[in-house]
């Protein structure tokens, strides 16, 4: 699928993610992101991966874990919508997820391995969907949500956090 989702395919808050995604086939965009993320983060030391740029902020490893966890949630939504089982999807509490995740205790290479596995699953799922399936819709937080928009949210969410990593962690 080579076209961006229309603004009526996702909740308004998702625009900050969707707008970050470059043009192109979304599965290819996701693959390029995967490659760039691994290239950018794989050579970091554990000390760098445990850095928190301010009090109360997540470590770099926790950010990587957060990206993977959020992607899992959006994949779940894509699968349901694409298969025609439209329903109301709820949100989640990111702070609870990070607090209860293992990422702060895992080596960076394990956090990146988890990220890579989730992303490969996303690429396989999104890459296999027909245009019809990508345009199907469910509901998320009382707004329509297409499978296509959910894929763009995944890509944009990662870009959002990679920008933060570059600005706050990798300077």
JSON list of C-alpha atoms in Angstrom, two decimals:
[
{"chain": "A", "resi": 1, "resn": "UNK", "atom": "CA", "xyz": [0.00, 0.00, 0.00]},
{"chain": "A", "resi": 2, "resn": "UNK", "atom": "CA", "xyz": [1.60, 3.20, -1.19]},
{"chain": "A", "resi": 3, "resn": "UNK", "atom": "CA", "xyz": [-0.83, 5.81, 0.06]},
{"chain": "A", "resi": 4, "resn": "UNK", "atom": "CA", "xyz": [-1.02, 7.59, 3.39]},
{"chain": "A", "resi": 5, "resn": "UNK", "atom": "CA", "xyz": [-4.15, 7.09, 5.46]},
{"chain": "A", "resi": 6, "resn": "UNK", "atom": "CA", "xyz": [-6.76, 9.82, 5.36]},
{"chain": "A", "resi": 7, "resn": "UNK", "atom": "CA", "xyz": [-7.25, 11.76, 8.58]},
{"chain": "A", "resi": 8, "resn": "UNK", "atom": "CA", "xyz": [-10.67, 10.11, 9.00]},
{"chain": "A", "resi": 9, "resn": "UNK", "atom": "CA", "xyz": [-8.95, 6.71, 9.43]},
{"chain": "A", "resi": 10, "resn": "UNK", "atom": "CA", "xyz": [-7.41, 7.43, 12.85]},
{"chain": "A", "resi": 11, "resn": "UNK", "atom": "CA", "xyz": [-7.85, 9.47, 15.99]},
{"chain": "A", "resi": 12, "resn": "UNK", "atom": "CA", "xyz": [-6.58, 13.06, 15.85]},
{"chain": "A", "resi": 13, "resn": "UNK", "atom": "CA", "xyz": [-3.82, 12.42, 18.41]},
{"chain": "A", "resi": 14, "resn": "UNK", "atom": "CA", "xyz": [-2.22, 9.93, 16.01]},
{"chain": "A", "resi": 15, "resn": "UNK", "atom": "CA", "xyz": [-1.51, 12.69, 13.49]},
{"chain": "A", "resi": 16, "resn": "UNK", "atom": "CA", "xyz": [1.76, 13.48, 15.26]},
{"chain": "A", "resi": 17, "resn": "UNK", "atom": "CA", "xyz": [2.95, 9.97, 14.32]},
{"chain": "A", "resi": 18, "resn": "UNK", "atom": "CA", "xyz": [1.35, 9.56, 10.90]},
{"chain": "A", "resi": 19, "resn": "UNK", "atom": "CA", "xyz": [2.77, 12.89, 9.71]},
{"chain": "A", "resi": 20, "resn": "UNK", "atom": "CA", "xyz": [6.35, 11.73, 10.43]},
{"chain": "A", "resi": 21, "resn": "UNK", "atom": "CA", "xyz": [6.19, 8.74, 8.06]},
{"chain": "A", "resi": 22, "resn": "UNK", "atom": "CA", "xyz": [7.94, 9.25, 4.72]},
{"chain": "A", "resi": 23, "resn": "UNK", "atom": "CA", "xyz": [6.27, 8.43, 1.41]},
{"chain": "A", "resi": 24, "resn": "UNK", "atom": "CA", "xyz": [6.54, 4.90, 0.08]},
{"chain": "A", "resi": 25, "resn": "UNK", "atom": "CA", "xyz": [5.14, 1.43, 0.56]},
{"chain": "A", "resi": 26, "resn": "UNK", "atom": "CA", "xyz": [4.58, 1.11, 4.30]},
{"chain": "A", "resi": 27, "resn": "UNK", "atom": "CA", "xyz": [6.14, -2.38, 4.55]},
{"chain": "A", "resi": 28, "resn": "UNK", "atom": "CA", "xyz": [9.30, -1.02, 2.89]},
{"chain": "A", "resi": 29, "resn": "UNK", "atom": "CA", "xyz": [9.31, 2.01, 5.18]},
{"chain": "A", "resi": 30, "resn": "UNK", "atom": "CA", "xyz": [9.10, -0.33, 8.17]},
{"chain": "A", "resi": 31, "resn": "UNK", "atom": "CA", "xyz": [11.98, -2.43, 6.83]},
{"chain": "A", "resi": 32, "resn": "UNK", "atom": "CA", "xyz": [14.20, 0.63, 6.30]},
{"chain": "A", "resi": 33, "resn": "UNK", "atom": "CA", "xyz": [13.39, 1.82, 9.82]},
{"chain": "A", "resi": 34, "resn": "UNK", "atom": "CA", "xyz": [14.30, -1.59, 11.23]},
{"chain": "A", "resi": 35, "resn": "UNK", "atom": "CA", "xyz": [17.65, -1.52, 9.47]},
{"chain": "A", "resi": 36, "resn": "UNK", "atom": "CA", "xyz": [18.42, 2.05, 10.51]},
{"chain": "A", "resi": 37, "resn": "UNK", "atom": "CA", "xyz": [17.42, 1.49, 14.13]},
{"chain": "A", "resi": 38, "resn": "UNK", "atom": "CA", "xyz": [19.63, -1.57, 14.48]},
{"chain": "A", "resi": 39, "resn": "UNK", "atom": "CA", "xyz": [22.50, 0.20, 12.72]},
{"chain": "A", "resi": 40, "resn": "UNK", "atom": "CA", "xyz": [22.14, 3.22, 15.04]},
{"chain": "A", "resi": 41, "resn": "UNK", "atom": "CA", "xyz": [21.84, 1.36, 18.33]},
{"chain": "A", "resi": 42, "resn": "UNK", "atom": "CA", "xyz": [23.70, -1.95, 18.02]},
{"chain": "A", "resi": 43, "resn": "UNK", "atom": "CA", "xyz": [27.15, -0.57, 18.85]},
{"chain": "A", "resi": 44, "resn": "UNK", "atom": "CA", "xyz": [26.13, 1.24, 22.02]},
{"chain": "A", "resi": 45, "resn": "UNK", "atom": "CA", "xyz": [27.59, 0.11, 25.32]},
{"chain": "A", "resi": 46, "resn": "UNK", "atom": "CA", "xyz": [25.49, -1.06, 28.24]},
{"chain": "A", "resi": 47, "resn": "UNK", "atom": "CA", "xyz": [26.45, 2.14, 30.02]},
{"chain": "A", "resi": 48, "resn": "UNK", "atom": "CA", "xyz": [25.03, 4.20, 27.14]},
{"chain": "A", "resi": 49, "resn": "UNK", "atom": "CA", "xyz": [21.92, 1.99, 27.00]},
{"chain": "A", "resi": 50, "resn": "UNK", "atom": "CA", "xyz": [21.22, 2.60, 30.69]},
{"chain": "A", "resi": 51, "resn": "UNK", "atom": "CA", "xyz": [21.45, 6.39, 30.44]},
{"chain": "A", "resi": 52, "resn": "UNK", "atom": "CA", "xyz": [18.43, 8.44, 31.45]},
{"chain": "A", "resi": 53, "resn": "UNK", "atom": "CA", "xyz": [18.70, 11.99, 30.16]},
{"chain": "A", "resi": 54, "resn": "UNK", "atom": "CA", "xyz": [16.75, 13.37, 33.14]},
{"chain": "A", "resi": 55, "resn": "UNK", "atom": "CA", "xyz": [15.29, 12.26, 36.46]},
{"chain": "A", "resi": 56, "resn": "UNK", "atom": "CA", "xyz": [12.18, 10.14, 35.92]},
{"chain": "A", "resi": 57, "resn": "UNK", "atom": "CA", "xyz": [12.87, 9.51, 32.23]},
{"chain": "A", "resi": 58, "resn": "UNK", "atom": "CA", "xyz": [13.26, 6.07, 30.71]},
{"chain": "A", "resi": 59, "resn": "UNK", "atom": "CA", "xyz": [16.61, 4.58, 29.86]},
{"chain": "A", "resi": 60, "resn": "UNK", "atom": "CA", "xyz": [17.48, 4.07, 26.21]},
{"chain": "A", "resi": 61, "resn": "UNK", "atom": "CA", "xyz": [16.84, 0.31, 26.66]},
{"chain": "A", "resi": 62, "resn": "UNK", "atom": "CA", "xyz": [13.42, 1.06, 28.11]},
{"chain": "A", "resi": 63, "resn": "UNK", "atom": "CA", "xyz": [12.63, 3.25, 25.10]},
{"chain": "A", "resi": 64, "resn": "UNK", "atom": "CA", "xyz": [13.57, 0.38, 22.77]},
{"chain": "A", "resi": 65, "resn": "UNK", "atom": "CA", "xyz": [11.35, -1.95, 24.81]},
{"chain": "A", "resi": 66, "resn": "UNK", "atom": "CA", "xyz": [8.52, 0.58, 24.75]},
{"chain": "A", "resi": 67, "resn": "UNK", "atom": "CA", "xyz": [8.74, 0.80, 20.95]},
{"chain": "A", "resi": 68, "resn": "UNK", "atom": "CA", "xyz": [8.49, -3.01, 20.71]},
{"chain": "A", "resi": 69, "resn": "UNK", "atom": "CA", "xyz": [5.62, -3.27, 23.19]},
{"chain": "A", "resi": 70, "resn": "UNK", "atom": "CA", "xyz": [3.60, -0.56, 21.48]},
{"chain": "A", "resi": 71, "resn": "UNK", "atom": "CA", "xyz": [4.22, -2.19, 18.13]},
{"chain": "A", "resi": 72, "resn": "UNK", "atom": "CA", "xyz": [2.84, -5.46, 19.51]},
{"chain": "A", "resi": 73, "resn": "UNK", "atom": "CA", "xyz": [-0.36, -3.68, 20.55]},
{"chain": "A", "resi": 74, "resn": "UNK", "atom": "CA", "xyz": [-0.79, -2.05, 17.15]},
{"chain": "A", "resi": 75, "resn": "UNK", "atom": "CA", "xyz": [-0.08, -5.35, 15.37]},
{"chain": "A", "resi": 76, "resn": "UNK", "atom": "CA", "xyz": [-2.90, -6.90, 17.37]},
{"chain": "A", "resi": 77, "resn": "UNK", "atom": "CA", "xyz": [-5.20, -4.14, 16.16]},
{"chain": "A", "resi": 78, "resn": "UNK", "atom": "CA", "xyz": [-4.03, -4.51, 12.55]},
{"chain": "A", "resi": 79, "resn": "UNK", "atom": "CA", "xyz": [-4.66, -8.25, 12.62]},
{"chain": "A", "resi": 80, "resn": "UNK", "atom": "CA", "xyz": [-8.17, -7.93, 14.00]},
{"chain": "A", "resi": 81, "resn": "UNK", "atom": "CA", "xyz": [-9.14, -5.17, 11.60]},
{"chain": "A", "resi": 82, "resn": "UNK", "atom": "CA", "xyz": [-7.56, -6.75, 8.52]},
{"chain": "A", "resi": 83, "resn": "UNK", "atom": "CA", "xyz": [-9.29, -10.05, 9.21]},
{"chain": "A", "resi": 84, "resn": "UNK", "atom": "CA", "xyz": [-12.65, -8.30, 9.38]},
{"chain": "A", "resi": 85, "resn": "UNK", "atom": "CA", "xyz": [-13.21, -8.63, 13.14]},
{"chain": "A", "resi": 86, "resn": "UNK", "atom": "CA", "xyz": [-13.81, -4.94, 13.70]},
{"chain": "A", "resi": 87, "resn": "UNK", "atom": "CA", "xyz": [-14.27, -4.01, 17.30]},
{"chain": "A", "resi": 88, "resn": "UNK", "atom": "CA", "xyz": [-13.57, -1.27, 19.82]},
{"chain": "A", "resi": 89, "resn": "UNK", "atom": "CA", "xyz": [-9.92, -1.27, 20.87]},
{"chain": "A", "resi": 90, "resn": "UNK", "atom": "CA", "xyz": [-8.85, 0.29, 24.13]},
{"chain": "A", "resi": 91, "resn": "UNK", "atom": "CA", "xyz": [-5.68, 2.13, 25.01]},
{"chain": "A", "resi": 92, "resn": "UNK", "atom": "CA", "xyz": [-3.09, 1.20, 27.60]},
{"chain": "A", "resi": 93, "resn": "UNK", "atom": "CA", "xyz": [-0.97, 2.88, 30.27]},
{"chain": "A", "resi": 94, "resn": "UNK", "atom": "CA", "xyz": [2.58, 3.24, 28.92]},
{"chain": "A", "resi": 95, "resn": "UNK", "atom": "CA", "xyz": [4.04, 3.93, 32.37]},
{"chain": "A", "resi": 96, "resn": "UNK", "atom": "CA", "xyz": [2.62, 0.66, 33.77]},
{"chain": "A", "resi": 97, "resn": "UNK", "atom": "CA", "xyz": [3.92, -1.23, 30.74]},
{"chain": "A", "resi": 98, "resn": "UNK", "atom": "CA", "xyz": [7.45, 0.17, 31.11]},
{"chain": "A", "resi": 99, "resn": "UNK", "atom": "CA", "xyz": [7.45, -0.25, 34.89]},
{"chain": "A", "resi": 100, "resn": "UNK", "atom": "CA", "xyz": [6.56, -3.92, 34.54]},
{"chain": "A", "resi": 101, "resn": "UNK", "atom": "CA", "xyz": [8.73, -4.72, 31.53]},
{"chain": "A", "resi": 102, "resn": "UNK", "atom": "CA", "xyz": [12.07, -6.53, 31.74]},
{"chain": "A", "resi": 103, "resn": "UNK", "atom": "CA", "xyz": [13.93, -4.10, 29.51]},
{"chain": "A", "resi": 104, "resn": "UNK", "atom": "CA", "xyz": [15.85, -2.19, 32.18]},
{"chain": "A", "resi": 105, "resn": "UNK", "atom": "CA", "xyz": [17.37, -5.50, 33.32]},
{"chain": "A", "resi": 106, "resn": "UNK", "atom": "CA", "xyz": [18.07, -7.02, 29.92]},
{"chain": "A", "resi": 107, "resn": "UNK", "atom": "CA", "xyz": [21.27, -6.45, 27.98]},
{"chain": "A", "resi": 108, "resn": "UNK", "atom": "CA", "xyz": [20.79, -3.99, 25.12]},
{"chain": "A", "resi": 109, "resn": "UNK", "atom": "CA", "xyz": [21.40, -6.75, 22.56]},
{"chain": "A", "resi": 110, "resn": "UNK", "atom": "CA", "xyz": [18.39, -8.65, 23.99]},
{"chain": "A", "resi": 111, "resn": "UNK", "atom": "CA", "xyz": [16.16, -5.56, 23.86]},
{"chain": "A", "resi": 112, "resn": "UNK", "atom": "CA", "xyz": [17.21, -5.02, 20.24]},
{"chain": "A", "resi": 113, "resn": "UNK", "atom": "CA", "xyz": [16.64, -8.69, 19.45]},
{"chain": "A", "resi": 114, "resn": "UNK", "atom": "CA", "xyz": [13.10, -8.36, 20.81]},
{"chain": "A", "resi": 115, "resn": "UNK", "atom": "CA", "xyz": [12.54, -5.18, 18.81]},
{"chain": "A", "resi": 116, "resn": "UNK", "atom": "CA", "xyz": [13.83, -6.88, 15.64]},
{"chain": "A", "resi": 117, "resn": "UNK", "atom": "CA", "xyz": [11.55, -9.90, 16.12]},
{"chain": "A", "resi": 118, "resn": "UNK", "atom": "CA", "xyz": [8.48, -7.72, 16.62]},
{"chain": "A", "resi": 119, "resn": "UNK", "atom": "CA", "xyz": [9.37, -5.58, 13.61]},
{"chain": "A", "resi": 120, "resn": "UNK", "atom": "CA", "xyz": [9.87, -8.62, 11.37]},
{"chain": "A", "resi": 121, "resn": "UNK", "atom": "CA", "xyz": [6.41, -9.79, 12.42]},
{"chain": "A", "resi": 122, "resn": "UNK", "atom": "CA", "xyz": [4.99, -6.37, 11.55]},
{"chain": "A", "resi": 123, "resn": "UNK", "atom": "CA", "xyz": [6.67, -6.35, 8.15]},
{"chain": "A", "resi": 124, "resn": "UNK", "atom": "CA", "xyz": [5.38, -9.84, 7.36]},
{"chain": "A", "resi": 125, "resn": "UNK", "atom": "CA", "xyz": [1.85, -8.99, 8.48]},
{"chain": "A", "resi": 126, "resn": "UNK", "atom": "CA", "xyz": [1.60, -5.62, 6.75]},
{"chain": "A", "resi": 127, "resn": "UNK", "atom": "CA", "xyz": [3.36, -6.86, 3.63]},
{"chain": "A", "resi": 128, "resn": "UNK", "atom": "CA", "xyz": [0.88, -9.71, 3.22]},
{"chain": "A", "resi": 129, "resn": "UNK", "atom": "CA", "xyz": [-2.28, -7.63, 3.43]},
{"chain": "A", "resi": 130, "resn": "UNK", "atom": "CA", "xyz": [-4.36, -6.73, 0.40]},
{"chain": "A", "resi": 131, "resn": "UNK", "atom": "CA", "xyz": [-5.39, -3.15, -0.20]},
{"chain": "A", "resi": 132, "resn": "UNK", "atom": "CA", "xyz": [-8.92, -4.12, 0.81]},
{"chain": "A", "resi": 133, "resn": "UNK", "atom": "CA", "xyz": [-7.68, -5.50, 4.15]},
{"chain": "A", "resi": 134, "resn": "UNK", "atom": "CA", "xyz": [-5.55, -2.40, 4.77]},
{"chain": "A", "resi": 135, "resn": "UNK", "atom": "CA", "xyz": [-8.61, -0.18, 4.31]},
{"chain": "A", "resi": 136, "resn": "UNK", "atom": "CA", "xyz": [-10.86, -2.13, 6.69]},
{"chain": "A", "resi": 137, "resn": "UNK", "atom": "CA", "xyz": [-11.73, -0.28, 9.88]},
{"chain": "A", "resi": 138, "resn": "UNK", "atom": "CA", "xyz": [-12.35, -0.89, 13.54]},
{"chain": "A", "resi": 139, "resn": "UNK", "atom": "CA", "xyz": [-12.70, 1.67, 16.33]},
{"chain": "A", "resi": 140, "resn": "UNK", "atom": "CA", "xyz": [-10.03, 2.97, 18.68]},
{"chain": "A", "resi": 141, "resn": "UNK", "atom": "CA", "xyz": [-10.91, 5.38, 21.50]},
{"chain": "A", "resi": 142, "resn": "UNK", "atom": "CA", "xyz": [-14.20, 6.22, 19.77]},
{"chain": "A", "resi": 143, "resn": "UNK", "atom": "CA", "xyz": [-12.53, 7.03, 16.44]},
{"chain": "A", "resi": 144, "resn": "UNK", "atom": "CA", "xyz": [-12.31, 4.97, 13.26]},
{"chain": "A", "resi": 145, "resn": "UNK", "atom": "CA", "xyz": [-9.06, 3.08, 12.81]},
{"chain": "A", "resi": 146, "resn": "UNK", "atom": "CA", "xyz": [-7.99, 1.44, 9.56]},
{"chain": "A", "resi": 147, "resn": "UNK", "atom": "CA", "xyz": [-5.34, -1.26, 9.37]},
{"chain": "A", "resi": 148, "resn": "UNK", "atom": "CA", "xyz": [-3.40, 1.10, 7.11]},
{"chain": "A", "resi": 149, "resn": "UNK", "atom": "CA", "xyz": [-3.48, 3.89, 9.68]},
{"chain": "A", "resi": 150, "resn": "UNK", "atom": "CA", "xyz": [-2.35, 1.49, 12.41]},
{"chain": "A", "resi": 151, "resn": "UNK", "atom": "CA", "xyz": [0.69, 0.53, 10.31]},
{"chain": "A", "resi": 152, "resn": "UNK", "atom": "CA", "xyz": [1.52, 4.22, 9.88]},
{"chain": "A", "resi": 153, "resn": "UNK", "atom": "CA", "xyz": [1.16, 4.80, 13.61]},
{"chain": "A", "resi": 154, "resn": "UNK", "atom": "CA", "xyz": [3.72, 2.03, 14.22]},
{"chain": "A", "resi": 155, "resn": "UNK", "atom": "CA", "xyz": [6.20, 3.66, 11.86]},
{"chain": "A", "resi": 156, "resn": "UNK", "atom": "CA", "xyz": [5.54, 7.18, 13.14]},
{"chain": "A", "resi": 157, "resn": "UNK", "atom": "CA", "xyz": [5.71, 6.15, 16.79]},
{"chain": "A", "resi": 158, "resn": "UNK", "atom": "CA", "xyz": [9.16, 4.69, 16.23]},
{"chain": "A", "resi": 159, "resn": "UNK", "atom": "CA", "xyz": [10.31, 7.81, 14.34]},
{"chain": "A", "resi": 160, "resn": "UNK", "atom": "CA", "xyz": [9.04, 9.97, 17.20]},
{"chain": "A", "resi": 161, "resn": "UNK", "atom": "CA", "xyz": [11.12, 8.02, 19.70]},
{"chain": "A", "resi": 162, "resn": "UNK", "atom": "CA", "xyz": [14.18, 7.79, 17.43]},
{"chain": "A", "resi": 163, "resn": "UNK", "atom": "CA", "xyz": [14.14, 11.58, 17.19]},
{"chain": "A", "resi": 164, "resn": "UNK", "atom": "CA", "xyz": [14.12, 11.77, 20.99]},
{"chain": "A", "resi": 165, "resn": "UNK", "atom": "CA", "xyz": [16.92, 9.20, 21.21]},
{"chain": "A", "resi": 166, "resn": "UNK", "atom": "CA", "xyz": [19.04, 11.24, 18.78]},
{"chain": "A", "resi": 167, "resn": "UNK", "atom": "CA", "xyz": [18.33, 14.55, 20.56]},
{"chain": "A", "resi": 168, "resn": "UNK", "atom": "CA", "xyz": [18.51, 13.45, 24.19]},
{"chain": "A", "resi": 169, "resn": "UNK", "atom": "CA", "xyz": [20.53, 10.23, 24.39]},
{"chain": "A", "resi": 170, "resn": "UNK", "atom": "CA", "xyz": [22.94, 10.04, 21.49]},
{"chain": "A", "resi": 171, "resn": "UNK", "atom": "CA", "xyz": [24.38, 13.55, 21.45]}
]
